[in-house]
Tab-separated table of C-alpha atoms and ligand atoms in Angstrom:
chain	number	residue	atom	x	y	z
A	23	MET	CA	0.000	0.000	0.000
A	24	LYS	CA	2.748	2.463	1.009
A	25	LYS	CA	4.648	1.562	-2.138
A	26	ARG	CA	1.597	2.418	-4.252
A	27	ILE	CA	1.388	5.877	-2.682
A	28	LEU	CA	5.085	6.441	-3.318
A	29	TYR	CA	4.689	5.490	-6.973
A	30	ALA	CA	1.677	7.773	-7.260
A	31	VAL	CA	3.658	10.701	-5.823
A	32	LEU	CA	6.637	10.009	-8.088
A	33	PHE	CA	4.326	9.783	-11.088
A	34	LEU	CA	2.644	13.056	-10.193
A	35	VAL	CA	5.950	14.891	-9.784
A	36	PHE	CA	7.288	13.552	-13.058
A	37	PHE	CA	4.000	14.184	-14.830
A	38	SER	CA	3.654	17.792	-13.664
A	39	ALA	CA	7.286	18.594	-14.443
A	40	LEU	CA	7.020	17.135	-17.928
A	41	PHE	CA	3.986	19.186	-18.884
A	42	SER	CA	5.099	22.430	-17.220
A	43	GLU	CA	8.397	22.311	-19.092
A	44	LEU	CA	6.492	21.922	-22.342
A	45	ASN	CA	4.175	24.735	-21.274
A	46	ALA	CA	7.003	27.229	-20.809
A	47	SER	CA	8.140	26.822	-24.418
A	48	LEU	CA	4.602	27.406	-25.690
A	49	GLU	CA	4.258	31.075	-24.802
A	50	TYR	CA	3.055	33.167	-27.733
A	51	THR	CA	5.500	35.832	-28.961
A	52	PRO	CA	4.328	39.406	-29.802
A	53	GLU	CA	5.566	38.761	-33.368
A	54	GLU	CA	2.957	36.016	-33.826
A	55	PHE	CA	0.215	38.619	-33.298
A	56	ALA	CA	1.956	41.391	-35.261
A	57	ASN	CA	2.295	39.006	-38.220
A	58	ARG	CA	-1.404	38.155	-38.007
A	59	ARG	CA	-2.308	41.849	-38.130
A	60	GLN	CA	-0.135	42.294	-41.238
A	61	THR	CA	-1.796	39.309	-42.937
A	62	LEU	CA	-5.266	40.654	-42.159
A	63	MET	CA	-4.393	44.170	-43.392
A	64	ASN	CA	-2.924	42.685	-46.593
A	65	SER	CA	-6.234	40.979	-47.352
A	66	VAL	CA	-8.617	43.781	-46.252
A	67	ARG	CA	-6.614	46.575	-47.944
A	68	ASP	CA	-8.853	49.669	-47.362
A	69	GLY	CA	-10.611	51.596	-44.591
A	70	LEU	CA	-10.104	50.877	-40.902
A	71	ILE	CA	-10.393	47.542	-39.119
A	72	ILE	CA	-11.833	47.884	-35.614
A	73	LEU	CA	-12.024	45.085	-33.010
A	74	PHE	CA	-13.130	45.207	-29.382
A	75	ALA	CA	-11.775	43.530	-26.262
A	76	SER	CA	-14.064	41.938	-23.683
A	77	PRO	CA	-15.501	44.672	-21.458
A	78	GLY	CA	-14.392	42.996	-18.244
A	79	ASN	CA	-14.785	39.996	-16.028
A	80	ALA	CA	-18.147	38.331	-15.679
A	81	GLY	CA	-19.063	35.810	-13.025
A	82	ALA	CA	-16.717	33.578	-11.082
A	83	GLY	CA	-14.617	32.410	-14.005
A	84	HIS	CA	-11.185	33.770	-14.863
A	85	PHE	CA	-11.058	36.637	-17.373
A	86	ARG	CA	-10.845	35.382	-20.947
A	87	GLN	CA	-10.276	37.856	-23.753
A	88	ASP	CA	-12.603	38.137	-26.776
A	89	ASN	CA	-11.360	35.544	-29.299
A	90	ASP	CA	-10.981	37.845	-32.328
A	91	PHE	CA	-9.332	40.609	-30.266
A	92	PHE	CA	-6.927	38.121	-28.675
A	93	TYR	CA	-6.076	36.547	-32.035
A	94	PHE	CA	-4.694	39.865	-33.320
A	95	THR	CA	-3.172	41.296	-30.114
A	96	GLY	CA	-2.388	38.596	-27.544
A	97	CYS	CA	-3.461	41.370	-25.166
A	98	GLU	CA	-5.587	40.581	-22.103
A	99	ASP	CA	-6.536	44.185	-21.238
A	100	ALA	CA	-10.278	44.548	-20.649
A	101	ASN	CA	-12.391	47.205	-22.379
A	102	ALA	CA	-9.746	47.949	-25.041
A	103	ILE	CA	-10.091	48.632	-28.794
A	104	LEU	CA	-7.760	47.611	-31.622
A	105	VAL	CA	-7.585	49.706	-34.802
A	106	MET	CA	-5.674	48.565	-37.887
A	107	VAL	CA	-5.003	50.864	-40.863
A	108	PRO	CA	-4.392	48.714	-43.963
A	109	ASP	CA	-3.253	51.769	-45.969
A	110	THR	CA	-0.205	52.383	-43.755
A	111	LYS	CA	-0.073	48.904	-42.113
A	112	ASP	CA	-0.133	50.553	-38.682
A	113	SER	CA	-1.948	49.239	-35.610
A	114	PHE	CA	-3.212	51.263	-32.658
A	115	LEU	CA	-4.342	50.064	-29.264
A	116	PHE	CA	-6.855	52.045	-27.159
A	117	VAL	CA	-6.902	51.113	-23.471
A	118	PRO	CA	-8.824	52.529	-20.479
A	119	ARG	CA	-6.796	54.829	-18.228
A	120	LYS	CA	-7.015	53.163	-14.820
A	121	THR	CA	-7.405	55.042	-11.562
A	122	ASP	CA	-4.936	54.414	-8.730
A	123	ARG	CA	-7.682	52.536	-6.949
A	124	GLU	CA	-8.269	50.240	-9.967
A	125	LYS	CA	-4.536	49.650	-10.290
A	126	MET	CA	-4.397	48.710	-6.627
A	127	MET	CA	-7.301	46.285	-6.973
A	128	GLU	CA	-6.495	44.663	-10.341
A	129	GLY	CA	-3.042	45.806	-11.444
A	130	GLY	CA	-2.337	48.069	-14.404
A	131	ASN	CA	-2.777	47.600	-18.148
A	132	SER	CA	-0.769	48.370	-21.321
A	133	LEU	CA	-1.083	52.133	-20.751
A	134	ASP	CA	0.936	51.754	-17.554
A	135	ASP	CA	3.671	49.773	-19.315
A	136	ALA	CA	6.180	52.114	-20.978
A	137	GLU	CA	7.616	49.339	-23.147
A	138	ALA	CA	4.309	47.833	-24.315
A	139	ARG	CA	4.101	49.895	-27.524
A	140	ASP	CA	7.477	48.721	-28.884
A	141	ARG	CA	7.256	45.193	-27.526
A	142	LEU	CA	3.787	44.598	-29.011
A	143	HIS	CA	4.568	46.425	-32.293
A	144	PHE	CA	1.894	49.117	-32.086
A	145	LYS	CA	2.259	52.549	-33.695
A	146	ALA	CA	0.758	53.994	-30.512
A	147	ILE	CA	-1.164	53.009	-27.388
A	148	TYR	CA	-3.774	55.649	-26.497
A	149	PRO	CA	-6.347	56.051	-23.734
A	150	VAL	CA	-9.662	54.614	-24.930
A	151	SER	CA	-11.286	58.031	-24.325
A	152	TYR	CA	-9.361	59.278	-27.408
A	153	PHE	CA	-10.933	56.658	-29.721
A	154	ASP	CA	-13.763	58.735	-31.240
A	155	GLU	CA	-11.451	61.718	-31.737
A	156	PHE	CA	-9.008	59.410	-33.522
A	157	LEU	CA	-11.818	58.273	-35.852
A	158	ALA	CA	-12.913	61.878	-36.450
A	159	ARG	CA	-9.372	62.819	-37.488
A	160	PHE	CA	-9.106	59.763	-39.728
A	161	LEU	CA	-12.461	60.452	-41.404
A	162	GLY	CA	-11.287	63.930	-42.325
A	163	ARG	CA	-8.600	62.438	-44.535
A	164	ARG	CA	-9.674	59.156	-46.066
A	165	GLU	CA	-12.415	57.129	-47.716
A	166	ALA	CA	-14.881	56.107	-45.105
A	167	VAL	CA	-15.110	52.337	-44.627
A	168	PHE	CA	-15.043	50.586	-41.264
A	169	TYR	CA	-14.469	46.844	-41.150
A	170	LEU	CA	-16.279	45.642	-38.026
A	171	ARG	CA	-17.479	42.344	-36.709
A	172	LEU	CA	-20.954	42.457	-38.255
A	173	SER	CA	-21.384	38.723	-37.572
A	174	GLN	CA	-21.703	37.507	-34.002
A	175	GLU	CA	-18.806	36.889	-31.671
A	176	ASP	CA	-17.804	33.395	-30.623
A	177	SER	CA	-16.681	32.372	-27.152
A	178	VAL	CA	-14.584	29.557	-25.689
A	179	SER	CA	-17.585	27.206	-25.758
A	180	GLU	CA	-19.907	28.664	-28.415
A	181	SER	CA	-19.596	29.251	-32.150
A	182	ARG	CA	-20.680	32.481	-33.854
A	183	SER	CA	-23.874	30.751	-35.011
A	184	GLU	CA	-24.600	29.430	-31.509
A	185	THR	CA	-24.264	32.972	-30.120
A	186	ALA	CA	-26.884	34.040	-32.681
A	187	LEU	CA	-29.045	31.016	-31.852
A	188	PHE	CA	-28.973	31.643	-28.091
A	189	LEU	CA	-29.731	35.329	-28.683
A	190	ALA	CA	-32.752	34.334	-30.784
A	191	ARG	CA	-33.920	32.051	-27.970
A	192	ARG	CA	-33.436	34.821	-25.408
A	193	HIS	CA	-35.558	37.105	-27.597
A	194	ARG	CA	-38.506	34.712	-27.275
A	195	ASN	CA	-39.107	36.600	-24.046
A	196	PRO	CA	-39.652	40.254	-25.054
A	197	TYR	CA	-38.461	41.432	-21.626
A	198	ASN	CA	-35.037	39.912	-22.351
A	199	ALA	CA	-34.862	41.079	-25.954
A	200	GLN	CA	-32.108	43.696	-25.750
A	201	LEU	CA	-29.243	43.743	-28.282
A	202	ASN	CA	-26.104	41.961	-27.239
A	203	LEU	CA	-22.857	43.898	-26.956
A	204	ASN	CA	-21.713	43.066	-30.469
A	205	LEU	CA	-24.930	44.384	-32.070
A	206	PHE	CA	-24.984	47.402	-29.760
A	207	ARG	CA	-21.538	48.448	-31.021
A	208	VAL	CA	-22.685	48.185	-34.651
A	209	GLU	CA	-25.740	50.295	-33.799
A	210	ARG	CA	-23.542	52.914	-32.133
A	211	PHE	CA	-21.323	53.143	-35.218
A	212	ARG	CA	-24.403	53.642	-37.404
A	213	GLN	CA	-25.592	56.456	-35.144
A	214	LEU	CA	-22.256	58.258	-34.765
A	215	TYR	CA	-20.910	57.683	-38.297
A	216	PRO	CA	-23.949	57.492	-40.622
A	217	ALA	CA	-21.875	58.294	-43.728
A	218	VAL	CA	-19.364	55.518	-43.109
A	219	GLN	CA	-19.818	52.271	-44.938
A	220	LEU	CA	-19.708	49.337	-42.503
A	221	LYS	CA	-18.319	46.056	-43.842
A	222	ASP	CA	-17.972	42.676	-42.148
A	223	VAL	CA	-14.397	41.748	-41.240
A	224	THR	CA	-15.441	38.325	-39.937
A	225	PRO	CA	-14.902	36.274	-43.139
A	226	PHE	CA	-11.322	37.608	-43.383
A	227	ILE	CA	-10.672	36.681	-39.753
A	228	ASP	CA	-12.283	33.263	-40.031
A	229	SER	CA	-10.269	32.162	-43.046
A	230	MET	CA	-7.136	32.952	-40.998
A	231	ARG	CA	-8.307	31.400	-37.710
A	232	MET	CA	-9.282	28.152	-39.469
A	233	ILE	CA	-5.687	27.306	-40.452
A	234	LYS	CA	-3.551	26.812	-37.355
A	235	THR	CA	-0.024	28.229	-37.075
A	236	GLU	CA	2.981	26.157	-35.943
A	237	LYS	CA	2.759	27.602	-32.432
A	238	GLU	CA	-0.958	26.896	-32.242
A	239	ILE	CA	-0.380	23.321	-33.359
A	240	ALA	CA	2.227	22.821	-30.614
A	241	ILE	CA	-0.231	24.148	-28.012
A	242	LEU	CA	-3.057	21.980	-29.367
A	243	ARG	CA	-0.835	18.869	-29.249
A	244	LEU	CA	-0.039	19.520	-25.586
A	245	ASN	CA	-3.692	20.267	-24.805
A	246	GLY	CA	-4.594	16.944	-26.472
A	247	ARG	CA	-2.257	15.104	-24.103
A	248	ILE	CA	-3.394	17.002	-20.992
A	249	SER	CA	-7.100	16.589	-21.816
A	250	ALA	CA	-6.611	12.881	-22.580
A	251	GLU	CA	-4.902	12.409	-19.210
A	252	ALA	CA	-7.820	14.227	-17.568
A	253	VAL	CA	-10.399	11.867	-19.107
A	254	LYS	CA	-8.283	8.867	-18.113
A	255	LYS	CA	-8.190	10.105	-14.498
A	256	ALA	CA	-11.992	10.465	-14.577
A	257	MET	CA	-12.347	6.912	-15.908
A	258	LEU	CA	-10.258	5.680	-12.984
A	259	ALA	CA	-12.397	7.710	-10.543
A	260	SER	CA	-15.634	6.129	-11.771
A	261	LYS	CA	-17.237	3.305	-9.759
A	262	PRO	CA	-20.706	2.095	-8.830
A	263	GLY	CA	-22.195	4.536	-6.301
A	264	ALA	CA	-19.972	7.476	-7.279
A	265	TYR	CA	-21.487	10.816	-8.260
A	266	GLU	CA	-20.895	12.244	-11.717
A	267	TYR	CA	-19.285	15.379	-10.212
A	268	GLU	CA	-16.549	13.291	-8.598
A	269	LEU	CA	-15.297	12.507	-12.108
A	270	GLU	CA	-15.457	16.192	-13.003
A	271	ALA	CA	-13.247	16.968	-9.997
A	272	ALA	CA	-10.669	14.351	-11.035
A	273	ALA	CA	-10.526	15.632	-14.624
A	274	VAL	CA	-10.463	19.365	-13.859
A	275	GLU	CA	-7.595	18.817	-11.416
A	276	VAL	CA	-5.429	17.499	-14.262
A	277	LEU	CA	-6.230	20.595	-16.366
A	278	LEU	CA	-5.441	23.091	-13.621
A	279	ARG	CA	-2.247	21.306	-12.583
A	280	ASN	CA	-1.000	21.599	-16.146
A	281	GLY	CA	-1.645	25.233	-16.900
A	282	CYS	CA	-5.083	25.146	-18.514
A	283	ARG	CA	-7.406	28.024	-17.581
A	284	GLY	CA	-10.049	25.369	-17.008
A	285	PRO	CA	-12.424	23.335	-19.167
A	286	ALA	CA	-13.256	24.649	-22.649
A	287	TYR	CA	-16.977	24.059	-21.979
A	288	PRO	CA	-19.143	22.766	-19.146
A	289	PRO	CA	-17.985	19.162	-18.664
A	290	ILE	CA	-20.623	16.651	-19.761
A	291	ILE	CA	-20.556	13.639	-17.433
A	292	GLY	CA	-23.727	11.619	-17.849
A	293	SER	CA	-24.554	8.196	-16.436
A	294	GLY	CA	-27.427	5.880	-17.438
A	295	PRO	CA	-30.324	7.986	-18.835
A	296	ASN	CA	-28.096	11.076	-18.933
A	297	THR	CA	-25.933	9.501	-21.665
A	298	CYS	CA	-28.786	10.377	-24.052
A	299	ILE	CA	-28.849	14.124	-23.242
A	300	LEU	CA	-26.279	15.502	-25.657
A	301	HIS	CA	-25.371	18.643	-23.708
A	302	TYR	CA	-26.137	17.326	-20.186
A	303	GLU	CA	-24.158	19.264	-17.572
A	304	LYS	CA	-25.853	18.859	-14.188
A	305	ASN	CA	-23.357	16.114	-13.333
A	306	ASN	CA	-25.093	15.340	-10.024
A	307	ARG	CA	-26.431	11.808	-10.496
A	308	ARG	CA	-25.220	8.697	-8.698
A	309	MET	CA	-24.010	6.042	-11.150
A	310	GLU	CA	-24.795	2.366	-10.837
A	311	SER	CA	-23.273	-0.871	-12.033
A	312	GLY	CA	-24.666	-1.971	-15.403
A	313	GLU	CA	-24.985	1.616	-16.673
A	314	LEU	CA	-22.829	3.429	-19.174
A	315	LEU	CA	-21.020	6.696	-18.524
A	316	LEU	CA	-20.558	9.286	-21.247
A	317	MET	CA	-17.974	11.991	-20.687
A	318	ASP	CA	-17.420	14.918	-23.087
A	319	PHE	CA	-14.505	17.023	-21.873
A	320	GLY	CA	-11.605	19.228	-22.977
A	321	GLY	CA	-9.242	21.858	-21.632
A	322	ASP	CA	-8.620	25.504	-22.546
A	323	LEU	CA	-4.844	25.950	-22.848
A	324	ASN	CA	-3.350	29.296	-23.977
A	325	TYR	CA	-6.671	30.184	-25.686
A	326	LEU	CA	-6.872	26.901	-27.596
A	327	THR	CA	-9.441	24.236	-26.813
A	328	MET	CA	-9.801	20.472	-27.063
A	329	ASP	CA	-12.801	18.139	-27.425
A	330	ILE	CA	-12.882	14.483	-26.324
A	331	THR	CA	-15.751	12.097	-25.648
A	332	ARG	CA	-15.455	8.613	-24.237
A	333	THR	CA	-18.185	6.187	-23.166
A	334	TRP	CA	-17.498	3.351	-20.750
A	335	PRO	CA	-19.290	0.914	-18.424
A	336	VAL	CA	-19.485	1.876	-14.726
A	337	SER	CA	-18.894	-1.751	-13.748
A	338	GLY	CA	-15.743	-2.007	-15.855
A	339	LYS	CA	-17.236	-4.557	-18.293
A	340	PHE	CA	-19.504	-3.795	-21.254
A	341	THR	CA	-22.660	-5.929	-21.524
A	342	GLU	CA	-23.117	-7.776	-24.833
A	343	GLU	CA	-25.705	-5.222	-26.019
A	344	GLN	CA	-23.547	-2.242	-25.035
A	345	LYS	CA	-20.545	-3.843	-26.718
A	346	LYS	CA	-22.425	-4.364	-29.963
A	347	ILE	CA	-23.566	-0.749	-30.251
A	348	TYR	CA	-20.221	0.591	-29.026
A	349	GLN	CA	-18.427	-1.342	-31.743
A	350	VAL	CA	-20.628	0.238	-34.447
A	351	VAL	CA	-19.879	3.788	-33.237
A	352	LEU	CA	-16.177	2.960	-32.902
A	353	GLU	CA	-15.928	1.491	-36.422
A	354	VAL	CA	-17.683	4.539	-37.913
A	355	GLN	CA	-15.456	6.917	-35.931
A	356	LYS	CA	-12.287	5.095	-37.019
A	357	ALA	CA	-13.437	5.030	-40.641
A	358	CYS	CA	-14.027	8.807	-40.542
A	359	ILE	CA	-10.509	9.360	-39.206
A	360	GLU	CA	-9.102	7.083	-41.938
A	361	ALA	CA	-10.904	9.154	-44.561
A	362	PHE	CA	-9.639	12.518	-43.242
A	363	LYS	CA	-7.090	14.131	-45.555
A	364	PRO	CA	-6.759	17.353	-47.551
A	365	GLY	CA	-9.342	17.731	-50.336
A	366	VAL	CA	-12.005	15.588	-48.667
A	367	SER	CA	-15.587	16.836	-48.096
A	368	GLY	CA	-18.308	15.627	-45.728
A	369	LYS	CA	-19.921	13.649	-48.540
A	370	ASP	CA	-16.601	11.920	-49.314
A	371	VAL	CA	-16.268	10.870	-45.669
A	372	GLN	CA	-19.819	9.502	-45.636
A	373	ALA	CA	-19.190	7.528	-48.825
A	374	TYR	CA	-15.984	6.065	-47.359
A	375	VAL	CA	-17.747	5.100	-44.115
A	376	ALA	CA	-20.600	3.406	-46.012
A	377	GLN	CA	-18.222	1.405	-48.163
A	378	LYS	CA	-16.073	0.422	-45.170
A	379	MET	CA	-19.081	-0.771	-43.110
A	380	LYS	CA	-20.338	-2.784	-46.071
A	381	ALA	CA	-16.925	-4.432	-46.544
A	382	LYS	CA	-16.797	-5.321	-42.831
A	383	GLY	CA	-20.409	-6.549	-42.841
A	384	ILE	CA	-21.425	-4.063	-40.106
A	385	ASP	CA	-24.938	-2.567	-39.975
A	386	PRO	CA	-24.164	1.112	-39.146
A	387	LEU	CA	-27.629	1.502	-37.478
A	388	GLY	CA	-28.237	4.702	-39.442
A	389	LEU	CA	-24.889	6.255	-38.436
A	390	ARG	CA	-23.200	7.868	-41.451
A	391	GLY	CA	-20.203	9.807	-40.088
A	392	GLY	CA	-19.023	13.093	-41.595
A	393	LEU	CA	-16.673	15.950	-40.827
A	394	GLY	CA	-17.694	17.099	-37.347
A	395	HIS	CA	-16.761	20.623	-36.260
A	396	LEU	CA	-13.633	22.779	-36.243
A	397	VAL	CA	-11.723	23.338	-32.995
A	398	GLY	CA	-9.548	26.319	-32.024
A	399	LEU	CA	-9.994	29.443	-29.891
A	400	SER	CA	-13.572	28.201	-29.615
A	401	VAL	CA	-14.402	24.532	-29.192
A	402	HIS	CA	-16.944	25.137	-31.985
A	403	ASP	CA	-14.497	27.126	-34.033
A	404	VAL	CA	-15.034	29.495	-36.933
A	405	GLN	CA	-15.678	28.338	-40.481
A	406	THR	CA	-16.207	30.127	-43.789
A	407	GLY	CA	-17.862	28.609	-46.835
A	408	GLU	CA	-18.446	24.950	-47.688
A	409	LEU	CA	-16.013	22.872	-45.664
A	410	VAL	CA	-13.344	20.848	-47.473
A	411	LEU	CA	-10.434	19.482	-45.444
A	412	LYS	CA	-7.125	21.341	-45.682
A	413	GLU	CA	-3.746	20.954	-44.028
A	414	GLY	CA	-3.712	22.879	-40.730
A	415	LEU	CA	-7.419	22.500	-39.900
A	416	VAL	CA	-8.245	21.020	-36.497
A	417	MET	CA	-11.498	19.045	-36.304
A	418	ALA	CA	-13.494	17.098	-33.765
A	419	ILE	CA	-15.171	13.969	-35.076
A	420	GLU	CA	-17.966	12.786	-32.811
A	421	PRO	CA	-20.341	10.080	-34.074
A	422	GLY	CA	-22.885	8.837	-31.557
A	423	LEU	CA	-25.903	6.558	-31.219
A	424	TYR	CA	-28.594	7.299	-28.664
A	425	PHE	CA	-31.398	5.002	-27.436
A	426	PRO	CA	-33.305	6.886	-24.692
A	427	GLU	CA	-35.715	3.951	-24.264
A	428	LYS	CA	-32.746	1.803	-23.216
A	429	ASN	CA	-30.982	4.608	-21.234
A	430	LEU	CA	-28.103	3.979	-23.586
A	431	GLY	CA	-26.130	6.678	-25.398
A	432	ILE	CA	-22.699	6.168	-26.917
A	433	ARG	CA	-20.484	8.866	-28.396
A	434	ILE	CA	-16.790	8.606	-29.230
A	435	GLU	CA	-14.980	11.832	-30.061
A	436	ASP	CA	-11.407	12.720	-30.925
A	437	THR	CA	-9.837	15.984	-32.029
A	438	VAL	CA	-7.545	15.645	-35.040
A	439	LEU	CA	-5.130	17.842	-36.979
A	440	ILE	CA	-5.315	17.594	-40.771
A	441	THR	CA	-1.781	16.980	-42.066
A	442	LYS	CA	-0.272	16.890	-45.548
A	443	GLU	CA	-1.341	13.291	-46.175
A	444	GLY	CA	-4.016	12.479	-43.619
A	445	CYS	CA	-4.605	13.403	-40.008
A	446	GLU	CA	-2.983	13.215	-36.604
A	447	VAL	CA	-5.208	12.287	-33.650
A	448	LEU	CA	-4.371	14.777	-30.883
A	449	THR	CA	-6.364	12.926	-28.220
A	450	SER	CA	-5.129	9.379	-28.885
A	451	GLU	CA	-3.730	8.859	-25.366
A	452	VAL	CA	-7.135	8.056	-23.903
A	453	PRO	CA	-8.262	4.512	-24.804
A	454	LYS	CA	-11.261	3.834	-27.029
A	455	GLU	CA	-10.918	0.149	-27.973
A	456	ILE	CA	-13.168	-2.080	-25.823
A	457	GLU	CA	-10.268	-4.200	-24.517
A	458	GLU	CA	-8.162	-1.127	-23.709
A	459	ILE	CA	-11.034	0.501	-21.801
A	460	GLU	CA	-11.783	-2.657	-19.820
A	461	ALA	CA	-8.055	-3.088	-19.041
A	462	LEU	CA	-7.776	0.496	-17.756
A	463	LEU	CA	-10.932	0.144	-15.640
A	464	ALA	CA	-9.630	-3.169	-14.190
A	465	ARG	CA	-6.926	-1.087	-12.440
A	466	ARG	CA	-9.596	0.485	-10.216
A	467	LYS	CA	-9.908	-0.899	-6.671
A	468	PHE	CA	-13.290	-0.845	-4.980
B	514	MN	MN1	-17.558	18.132	-30.072
């Protein structure tokens, strides 16, 4: 027993050290962001590009910058504005002037840092109160076009279209039907600058954000390993009689120990009937032997997310029926991953899956496979146009079969990087083969 504890401690020390060393080399450099601004200005070419930082912290979570603002600045100042001038290739940052009291409570921002302008490659850093005067001066001289985010914002857990969807749902109740911040800003521009043509910068941003840079790929690889370890720890924490939230605790600990801000979305840990609720997040049910557990989980590391789902039996052994359905989902998921390579569309993947299932004599039970969703600064990352796979895209593939009448839902999800010839599974370190899962669960003692 003592020996086991010693090994556990040694493993933990080694494990933490390994990941933290990797973490240190994965800091973004200011040049990464300056280069992105140049690329964006090269493709937009006219007018002004204007992007907004998050206004401030909300709720109990840690501050997380607006995705588009972060992508082009790396700056975590709240309530700031970024202006890019494609004509001169200059960038300007506008930041609130903090009072002494604010500085004492929260620390300063880029305005208080004399070297920030040079280090971050801005032409100037101004107080945000100068922003409208800056625009007035600019409008006196040049053709009036502002490139704004006319589409919705995304967040760590929600895509641009989900933001729009949730807003539409909120507006079902007329007493909650105010504009969100993004739309309010557009309205304000229309009121203050009626002669200025407003154009959407979002498609330009999205085509850049879709293809991951070398640094982003390194961060995503590490996040894949950390998030996989987290799911493995949750698998080992599962047992008949345990509560779903106990698994959440085990998994989140691995994220926090390894430098993630936290989960990329509310962890989904459903047992029995809850395996059939796709976005279940109460995580407060007691699990029993004979049931399945479905866990959908991923970390948020340096503003890049991860998405994994595994399904396993609480008892440690699949029943024959569970095994049969699990095998179908697994074969479809593996066939999708086999089909992933540059040039492939969703239809191509479906055709490959159908042919593969036929050759193996497996009834896919209506499951067809496909492309899944992109992963990046948001776990449901940005996308422009009809999706065809390209080198540098990162995708989650997540086929699932759900039978509420049997309290049986199975989903298997990995996040993959599209490479020159195929794809690299970033989350491969958490088992998904039946024998591997049962072998891992056999290590539990209860
Ligand atoms: Mn997913």
